Tab-separated table of C-alpha atoms and ligand atoms in Angstrom:
chain	number	residue	atom	x	y	z
A	1	MET	CA	0.000	0.002	0.001
A	2	SER	CA	1.352	3.437	-0.883
A	3	LEU	CA	1.541	6.225	1.669
A	4	ARG	CA	-1.159	8.072	-0.205
A	5	ASP	CA	-3.450	5.046	0.083
A	6	ALA	CA	-2.608	4.743	3.740
A	7	LEU	CA	-3.696	8.323	4.298
A	8	ARG	CA	-6.651	7.965	1.928
A	9	ILE	CA	-5.814	11.208	0.173
A	10	PRO	CA	-7.067	11.311	-3.382
A	11	ALA	CA	-4.364	12.199	-5.873
A	12	THR	CA	-6.275	15.333	-6.815
A	13	GLU	CA	-5.889	16.621	-3.261
A	14	ILE	CA	-2.108	16.392	-3.283
A	15	THR	CA	0.122	18.925	-4.877
A	16	ASP	CA	2.961	17.013	-6.387
A	17	GLU	CA	6.092	17.043	-4.273
A	18	ALA	CA	7.912	18.529	-7.248
A	19	VAL	CA	5.929	21.708	-6.814
A	20	TYR	CA	7.400	22.106	-3.361
A	21	ARG	CA	10.841	20.659	-3.525
A	22	ASP	CA	12.164	20.343	-7.005
A	23	ARG	CA	10.909	23.309	-8.957
A	24	ARG	CA	13.301	25.710	-7.326
A	25	ARG	CA	16.194	23.314	-7.809
A	26	LEU	CA	15.196	22.787	-11.442
A	27	ILE	CA	14.962	26.508	-12.102
A	28	ALA	CA	18.316	27.015	-10.409
A	29	ALA	CA	19.834	24.296	-12.580
A	30	LEU	CA	18.323	25.867	-15.713
A	31	ALA	CA	19.574	29.287	-14.671
A	32	ALA	CA	23.028	27.834	-14.118
A	33	SER	CA	23.083	26.168	-17.534
A	34	THR	CA	21.830	29.356	-19.231
A	35	ALA	CA	24.498	31.257	-17.385
A	36	LEU	CA	27.129	29.330	-19.339
A	37	ALA	CA	25.808	30.969	-22.483
A	38	LEU	CA	24.885	34.283	-20.891
A	39	PRO	CA	27.631	35.487	-18.609
A	40	GLY	CA	26.349	37.568	-15.703
A	41	CYS	CA	23.158	35.570	-15.190
A	42	ALA	CA	24.657	33.108	-12.735
A	43	GLU	CA	24.040	35.412	-9.775
A	44	ALA	CA	20.385	36.029	-10.590
A	45	ASP	CA	17.942	34.600	-8.074
A	46	PRO	CA	15.504	32.297	-9.907
A	47	PRO	CA	11.993	33.710	-10.027
A	48	ALA	CA	9.625	32.395	-7.354
A	49	PRO	CA	7.526	29.531	-8.704
A	50	PRO	CA	3.895	30.413	-9.342
A	51	ARG	CA	1.448	29.068	-6.770
A	52	ALA	CA	-2.194	28.242	-7.199
A	53	PRO	CA	-4.162	31.415	-6.506
A	54	ILE	CA	-6.035	31.555	-3.234
A	55	THR	CA	-9.779	31.498	-3.622
A	56	PRO	CA	-11.748	34.286	-1.889
A	57	GLN	CA	-13.333	31.633	0.330
A	58	GLN	CA	-9.910	30.349	1.440
A	59	ALA	CA	-8.758	33.893	2.177
A	60	ARG	CA	-11.892	34.691	4.194
A	61	SER	CA	-11.612	31.501	6.222
A	62	GLY	CA	-7.860	31.925	6.826
A	63	PHE	CA	-7.307	28.395	5.463
A	64	ARG	CA	-4.486	29.490	3.166
A	65	THR	CA	-2.004	32.327	3.041
A	66	ASP	CA	0.114	33.188	0.019
A	67	GLU	CA	3.086	34.288	2.140
A	68	THR	CA	6.427	32.676	1.227
A	69	LEU	CA	6.585	29.112	2.539
A	70	THR	CA	9.238	27.949	4.955
A	71	ARG	CA	11.432	25.407	3.191
A	72	ILE	CA	10.679	21.793	4.078
A	73	GLU	CA	14.280	21.346	5.215
A	74	ASP	CA	13.769	24.120	7.791
A	75	VAL	CA	10.308	22.907	8.868
A	76	THR	CA	11.806	19.501	9.610
A	77	SER	CA	15.170	20.463	11.114
A	78	TYR	CA	14.409	23.476	13.345
A	79	ASN	CA	11.962	22.055	15.843
A	80	ASN	CA	10.719	22.130	19.402
A	81	PHE	CA	9.893	18.668	20.723
A	82	TYR	CA	11.342	18.517	24.218
A	83	GLU	CA	10.680	14.804	24.540
A	84	PHE	CA	13.740	14.484	22.296
A	85	GLY	CA	15.857	17.242	23.850
A	86	THR	CA	15.799	21.006	24.125
A	87	GLY	CA	18.021	21.812	21.116
A	88	LYS	CA	16.414	22.756	17.810
A	89	ALA	CA	18.172	19.861	16.044
A	90	ASP	CA	17.406	17.250	18.741
A	91	PRO	CA	13.894	16.342	17.513
A	92	SER	CA	15.268	14.997	14.241
A	93	LYS	CA	16.486	12.055	16.396
A	94	ALA	CA	12.819	11.141	16.639
A	95	ARG	CA	13.052	9.722	13.141
A	96	LYS	CA	15.090	6.823	14.533
A	97	THR	CA	13.171	6.016	17.711
A	98	LEU	CA	9.553	7.162	17.596
A	99	ARG	CA	7.319	4.358	16.310
A	100	THR	CA	4.166	5.869	14.866
A	101	SER	CA	2.339	2.715	13.845
A	102	PRO	CA	0.399	1.094	15.395
A	103	TRP	CA	-0.807	4.150	17.287
A	104	THR	CA	-3.895	4.358	19.441
A	105	ILE	CA	-5.699	7.366	20.843
A	106	ALA	CA	-7.880	7.159	23.945
A	107	VAL	CA	-10.881	9.514	23.963
A	108	SER	CA	-12.719	9.875	27.262
A	109	GLY	CA	-14.511	12.216	29.655
A	110	GLU	CA	-17.682	14.187	29.046
A	111	CYS	CA	-18.874	12.464	25.897
A	112	ALA	CA	-21.498	9.857	24.970
A	113	LYS	CA	-19.156	7.628	22.972
A	114	PRO	CA	-15.710	7.330	24.569
A	115	GLY	CA	-13.288	4.846	23.052
A	116	VAL	CA	-9.762	3.729	22.314
A	117	LEU	CA	-9.146	3.847	18.590
A	118	ASP	CA	-6.373	3.139	16.178
A	119	GLN	CA	-5.354	6.291	14.279
A	120	THR	CA	-6.822	4.957	11.029
A	121	ASP	CA	-10.212	4.372	12.690
A	122	LEU	CA	-10.100	7.795	14.302
A	123	LEU	CA	-9.789	9.400	10.873
A	124	LYS	CA	-11.960	6.964	8.907
A	125	GLY	CA	-13.970	8.676	6.174
A	126	LEU	CA	-12.241	12.030	6.625
A	127	THR	CA	-10.107	13.352	3.773
A	128	PRO	CA	-7.058	15.358	4.839
A	129	GLU	CA	-7.048	18.847	3.367
A	130	GLU	CA	-4.205	21.287	2.848
A	131	ARG	CA	-4.007	24.335	5.089
A	132	VAL	CA	-1.218	26.879	4.707
A	133	TYR	CA	-0.847	28.494	8.131
A	134	ARG	CA	1.544	30.811	9.898
A	135	LEU	CA	3.148	29.188	12.967
A	136	ARG	CA	4.349	31.695	15.594
A	137	CYS	CA	6.561	30.384	18.394
A	138	VAL	CA	6.607	32.272	21.697
A	139	GLU	CA	10.429	32.355	21.327
A	140	GLY	CA	9.946	34.947	18.594
A	141	TRP	CA	10.353	33.041	15.341
A	142	SER	CA	7.726	32.074	12.820
A	143	MET	CA	7.194	29.872	9.787
A	144	VAL	CA	4.616	29.370	7.021
A	145	ILE	CA	3.764	25.682	6.697
A	146	PRO	CA	1.566	23.748	4.274
A	147	TRP	CA	-0.078	21.215	6.580
A	148	LEU	CA	-2.300	18.292	5.739
A	149	GLY	CA	-4.984	17.461	8.225
A	150	VAL	CA	-8.626	17.205	9.181
A	151	PRO	CA	-10.643	19.756	11.120
A	152	LEU	CA	-10.390	18.747	14.781
A	153	ALA	CA	-14.152	19.419	15.116
A	154	ALA	CA	-14.942	16.620	12.647
A	155	VAL	CA	-13.041	14.139	14.835
A	156	LEU	CA	-14.360	15.392	18.182
A	157	LYS	CA	-18.000	15.301	17.082
A	158	ARG	CA	-17.752	11.545	16.552
A	159	PHE	CA	-17.488	11.095	20.325
A	160	GLN	CA	-20.591	13.194	20.978
A	161	PRO	CA	-19.347	15.588	23.668
A	162	THR	CA	-22.007	16.405	26.283
A	163	SER	CA	-23.002	19.880	27.461
A	164	LYS	CA	-20.529	19.433	30.328
A	165	ALA	CA	-17.609	19.319	27.885
A	166	LYS	CA	-16.374	22.890	28.315
A	167	TYR	CA	-12.721	22.140	27.524
A	168	VAL	CA	-10.685	19.535	25.658
A	169	ALA	CA	-7.424	18.203	27.156
A	170	PHE	CA	-4.695	16.579	25.049
A	171	THR	CA	-1.743	14.427	26.091
A	172	THR	CA	1.428	13.439	24.214
A	173	LEU	CA	2.996	9.991	24.409
A	174	ALA	CA	5.616	9.732	27.169
A	175	ASP	CA	7.700	6.632	26.536
A	176	PRO	CA	11.343	6.885	27.681
A	177	ARG	CA	12.350	4.047	25.342
A	178	GLN	CA	11.264	6.122	22.363
A	179	MET	CA	11.843	9.617	23.734
A	180	PRO	CA	15.346	10.202	25.107
A	181	GLY	CA	14.545	13.729	26.320
A	182	LEU	CA	12.184	12.416	28.997
A	183	VAL	CA	15.146	11.811	31.288
A	184	TYR	CA	15.379	15.600	31.700
A	185	ARG	CA	12.603	16.982	33.870
A	186	SER	CA	12.432	20.138	31.745
A	187	ILE	CA	8.664	19.606	31.785
A	188	ASP	CA	6.480	17.549	34.101
A	189	TRP	CA	5.829	14.816	31.531
A	190	PRO	CA	3.666	13.902	29.760
A	191	TYR	CA	3.327	17.076	27.676
A	192	ARG	CA	-0.257	18.286	28.110
A	193	GLU	CA	-2.273	20.983	26.407
A	194	GLY	CA	-5.853	22.163	26.341
A	195	LEU	CA	-8.372	24.248	24.455
A	196	ARG	CA	-11.746	25.674	25.329
A	197	ILE	CA	-14.440	23.696	23.480
A	198	ASP	CA	-15.271	26.554	21.080
A	199	GLU	CA	-11.563	26.875	20.212
A	200	ALA	CA	-11.305	23.119	19.670
A	201	MET	CA	-14.362	23.193	17.393
A	202	HIS	CA	-13.192	26.261	15.425
A	203	PRO	CA	-12.776	25.541	11.685
A	204	LEU	CA	-9.130	26.733	11.763
A	205	THR	CA	-8.146	24.141	14.394
A	206	LEU	CA	-6.498	21.274	12.600
A	207	LEU	CA	-5.566	17.751	13.576
A	208	ALA	CA	-2.525	17.508	11.340
A	209	THR	CA	-1.487	14.278	9.672
A	210	GLY	CA	1.114	15.627	7.281
A	211	LEU	CA	2.992	18.520	5.786
A	212	TYR	CA	4.209	19.359	2.298
A	213	GLY	CA	1.858	16.681	0.932
A	214	LYS	CA	3.513	13.878	2.904
A	215	PRO	CA	2.831	12.079	6.188
A	216	LEU	CA	3.952	14.045	9.228
A	217	PRO	CA	7.638	13.508	10.043
A	218	GLN	CA	8.281	12.283	13.595
A	219	GLN	CA	10.000	15.515	14.627
A	220	ASN	CA	6.875	17.477	13.696
A	221	GLY	CA	4.642	15.349	15.898
A	222	ALA	CA	3.722	12.219	13.950
A	223	PRO	CA	1.333	10.655	13.583
A	224	LEU	CA	-1.160	13.260	14.848
A	225	ARG	CA	-0.662	16.742	16.249
A	226	LEU	CA	-2.714	19.840	16.815
A	227	VAL	CA	-2.239	22.996	14.798
A	228	VAL	CA	-3.918	26.059	16.314
A	229	PRO	CA	-2.590	28.887	14.131
A	230	TRP	CA	-3.733	31.901	16.200
A	231	LYS	CA	-1.998	30.639	19.355
A	232	TYR	CA	1.691	30.363	20.236
A	233	GLY	CA	3.212	27.199	18.836
A	234	PHE	CA	3.408	25.376	22.161
A	235	LYS	CA	-0.396	24.937	22.128
A	236	SER	CA	0.053	22.790	19.000
A	237	ILE	CA	0.742	19.592	20.913
A	238	LYS	CA	2.529	16.765	19.103
A	239	SER	CA	2.141	12.958	18.946
A	240	ILE	CA	-1.217	12.884	20.730
A	241	VAL	CA	-2.280	9.681	22.532
A	242	GLU	CA	-5.136	10.974	24.666
A	243	ILE	CA	-8.055	13.368	24.250
A	244	ARG	CA	-10.364	14.145	27.182
A	245	PHE	CA	-13.530	16.224	27.286
A	246	VAL	CA	-13.572	18.004	30.644
A	247	GLU	CA	-15.707	20.477	32.544
A	248	LYS	CA	-12.892	22.516	34.136
A	249	MET	CA	-9.930	24.257	32.522
A	250	PRO	CA	-7.348	21.444	32.347
A	251	PRO	CA	-3.758	21.796	33.601
A	252	THR	CA	-1.227	22.249	30.809
A	253	ALA	CA	2.495	21.517	30.773
A	254	TRP	CA	3.907	25.028	30.252
A	255	ASN	CA	1.352	26.729	32.476
A	256	ASP	CA	2.194	24.268	35.279
A	257	LEU	CA	5.865	25.077	34.888
A	258	GLN	CA	5.661	28.894	34.726
A	259	PRO	CA	2.095	30.188	35.127
A	260	ASP	CA	3.174	33.836	34.875
A	261	GLU	CA	4.999	33.174	31.589
A	262	TYR	CA	2.585	30.841	29.814
A	263	GLY	CA	-1.146	31.420	30.110
A	264	PHE	CA	-3.803	28.866	29.266
A	265	PHE	CA	-5.053	30.786	26.235
A	266	SER	CA	-1.698	31.855	24.793
A	267	ASN	CA	-3.221	33.705	21.889
A	268	VAL	CA	-0.540	35.454	19.835
A	269	ASN	CA	-0.560	39.046	21.056
A	270	PRO	CA	2.066	41.701	20.234
A	271	ASN	CA	0.753	43.852	23.100
A	272	VAL	CA	1.468	41.329	25.855
A	273	ASP	CA	5.171	40.567	26.179
A	274	HIS	CA	6.570	37.339	27.565
A	275	PRO	CA	8.936	38.210	30.465
A	276	ARG	CA	11.928	37.060	28.402
A	277	TRP	CA	10.848	37.773	24.835
A	278	SER	CA	9.184	40.806	23.304
A	279	GLN	CA	6.247	39.633	21.255
A	280	LYS	CA	6.087	42.755	19.072
A	281	THR	CA	8.060	41.299	16.192
A	282	GLU	CA	9.042	37.887	14.908
A	283	ARG	CA	11.897	36.386	12.932
A	284	ARG	CA	10.207	34.958	9.832
A	285	ILE	CA	11.971	31.824	8.677
A	286	ALA	CA	10.785	31.485	5.091
A	287	GLY	CA	12.203	30.918	1.645
A	288	THR	CA	15.970	31.042	1.637
A	289	ALA	CA	16.210	33.395	4.630
A	290	SER	CA	18.814	32.470	7.218
A	291	LYS	CA	17.239	30.833	10.276
A	292	LEU	CA	19.012	32.988	12.846
A	293	PHE	CA	19.196	36.289	10.972
A	294	ALA	CA	15.898	36.185	9.134
A	295	GLU	CA	13.965	39.408	8.623
A	296	ARG	CA	11.975	40.695	11.601
A	297	ILE	CA	8.376	41.470	10.809
A	298	PRO	CA	5.641	42.892	13.033
A	299	THR	CA	3.631	40.292	14.926
A	300	ARG	CA	-0.119	40.526	14.432
A	301	LEU	CA	-2.851	40.066	17.024
A	302	PHE	CA	-4.071	36.462	16.920
A	303	ASN	CA	-1.219	35.834	14.472
A	304	GLY	CA	-3.218	37.556	11.715
A	305	TYR	CA	-6.353	35.451	12.276
A	306	ALA	CA	-8.321	38.098	14.230
A	307	GLU	CA	-11.067	38.223	11.621
A	308	GLN	CA	-11.748	34.541	12.157
A	309	VAL	CA	-11.209	34.153	15.922
A	310	ALA	CA	-11.462	37.496	17.779
A	311	GLY	CA	-15.198	36.965	18.354
A	312	MET	CA	-14.433	34.043	20.696
A	313	TYR	CA	-12.673	36.414	23.116
A	314	LYS	CA	-15.150	39.302	23.073
A	315	GLY	CA	-15.328	40.965	26.468
A	316	MET	CA	-12.243	39.141	27.777
A	317	ASP	CA	-9.282	41.140	29.059
A	318	LEU	CA	-6.496	39.663	26.928
A	319	ARG	CA	-3.853	40.946	29.390
A	320	LYS	CA	-5.407	38.940	32.170
A	321	TRP	CA	-6.290	35.925	30.026
A	322	PHE	CA	-2.958	35.789	28.178
B	401	MTE	N1	4.511	19.109	21.623
B	401	MTE	C1	5.181	18.295	22.422
B	401	MTE	N2	4.649	17.117	22.760
B	401	MTE	N3	6.415	18.607	22.928
B	401	MTE	C2	6.991	19.813	22.642
B	401	MTE	O1	8.102	20.096	23.131
B	401	MTE	N4	6.793	21.961	21.486
B	401	MTE	C3	5.802	22.979	21.068
B	401	MTE	C4	4.822	22.444	20.041
B	401	MTE	N5	4.358	21.122	20.409
B	401	MTE	C5	6.290	20.713	21.807
B	401	MTE	C6	5.035	20.310	21.274
B	401	MTE	C7	6.422	24.202	20.579
B	401	MTE	S1	7.187	25.175	21.730
B	401	MTE	C8	6.340	24.575	19.277
B	401	MTE	S2	6.884	26.119	18.766
B	401	MTE	C9	5.803	23.674	18.240
B	401	MTE	O2	5.458	22.391	18.777
B	401	MTE	C10	6.866	23.495	17.171
B	401	MTE	O3	6.372	22.703	16.137
B	401	MTE	P1	7.356	22.311	14.950
B	401	MTE	O4	8.591	21.722	15.564
B	401	MTE	O5	6.607	21.330	14.095
B	401	MTE	O6	7.655	23.587	14.221
């Protein structure tokens, strides 16, 4: 069975890998060969490849941005996944040790149909779609990533949450045999995150299964991770093994560790600084920009998704509920 079959993504839904990876290389190679005949052209940067235009519906929904993508080599080599170490390059070790199949997810709590399901059953009948989102880390860097995934709401509804389900809690696998970073108590493992139910059900909230048209690499949180684009990246919990519908705001890993640094909501907000990092600007890692010296751009409220999500926080003091 091919990977595409395994993910049940129709060919029409997948942009060929060449569009992402090889076009630039091809153009560069062509430019180089032309340069032999046309001296002086060798330095020219190849023109950016054309991308499918964004439909007005996609723009309105925030499902796709046409900002320059972060290169796949950066998306998969500059990561935060503390279960594998605290260095940006450490998570790529996950490729060797994290077994992502079989993989079960336990769903419990305030719902009519709790269960323990294999990942394929969890996603049965749902077709992963592409979403091109900005990802803003609280450390002050950002990326633009073409994810594949299903709306989290479509998955959660299958378990029929009750009216008592006010929040959804998520837990990452914590297996020291697969995750060497667990020996360091940098976090009180397992990594835990949570969303209010309306945030979890919001159309932008994605349960990601892949990126750049391929299954999710281990270092990015295979086989299933959250992507909540208007919140700081740490809310986008990786390698999920448990989902619980709960009545009270659930404890979360970073909030437990430093409650005055990491709030439960953690909506991207340039007006509320983290004690160690200004949140006014961000280092955008995209295209061929250097990772460490990339251009600084202004950070936008709700990471630029205010039109879609601000209504959920009406009347809330965002300084208090940071
Ligand atoms: N999930 C788990 N389980 N462990 C982690 O350390 N790091 C978070 C988030 N999810 C983290 C996690 C942080 S701080 C960020 S910025 C994003 O993952 C980074 O996602 P990426 O490595 O795919 O860019």
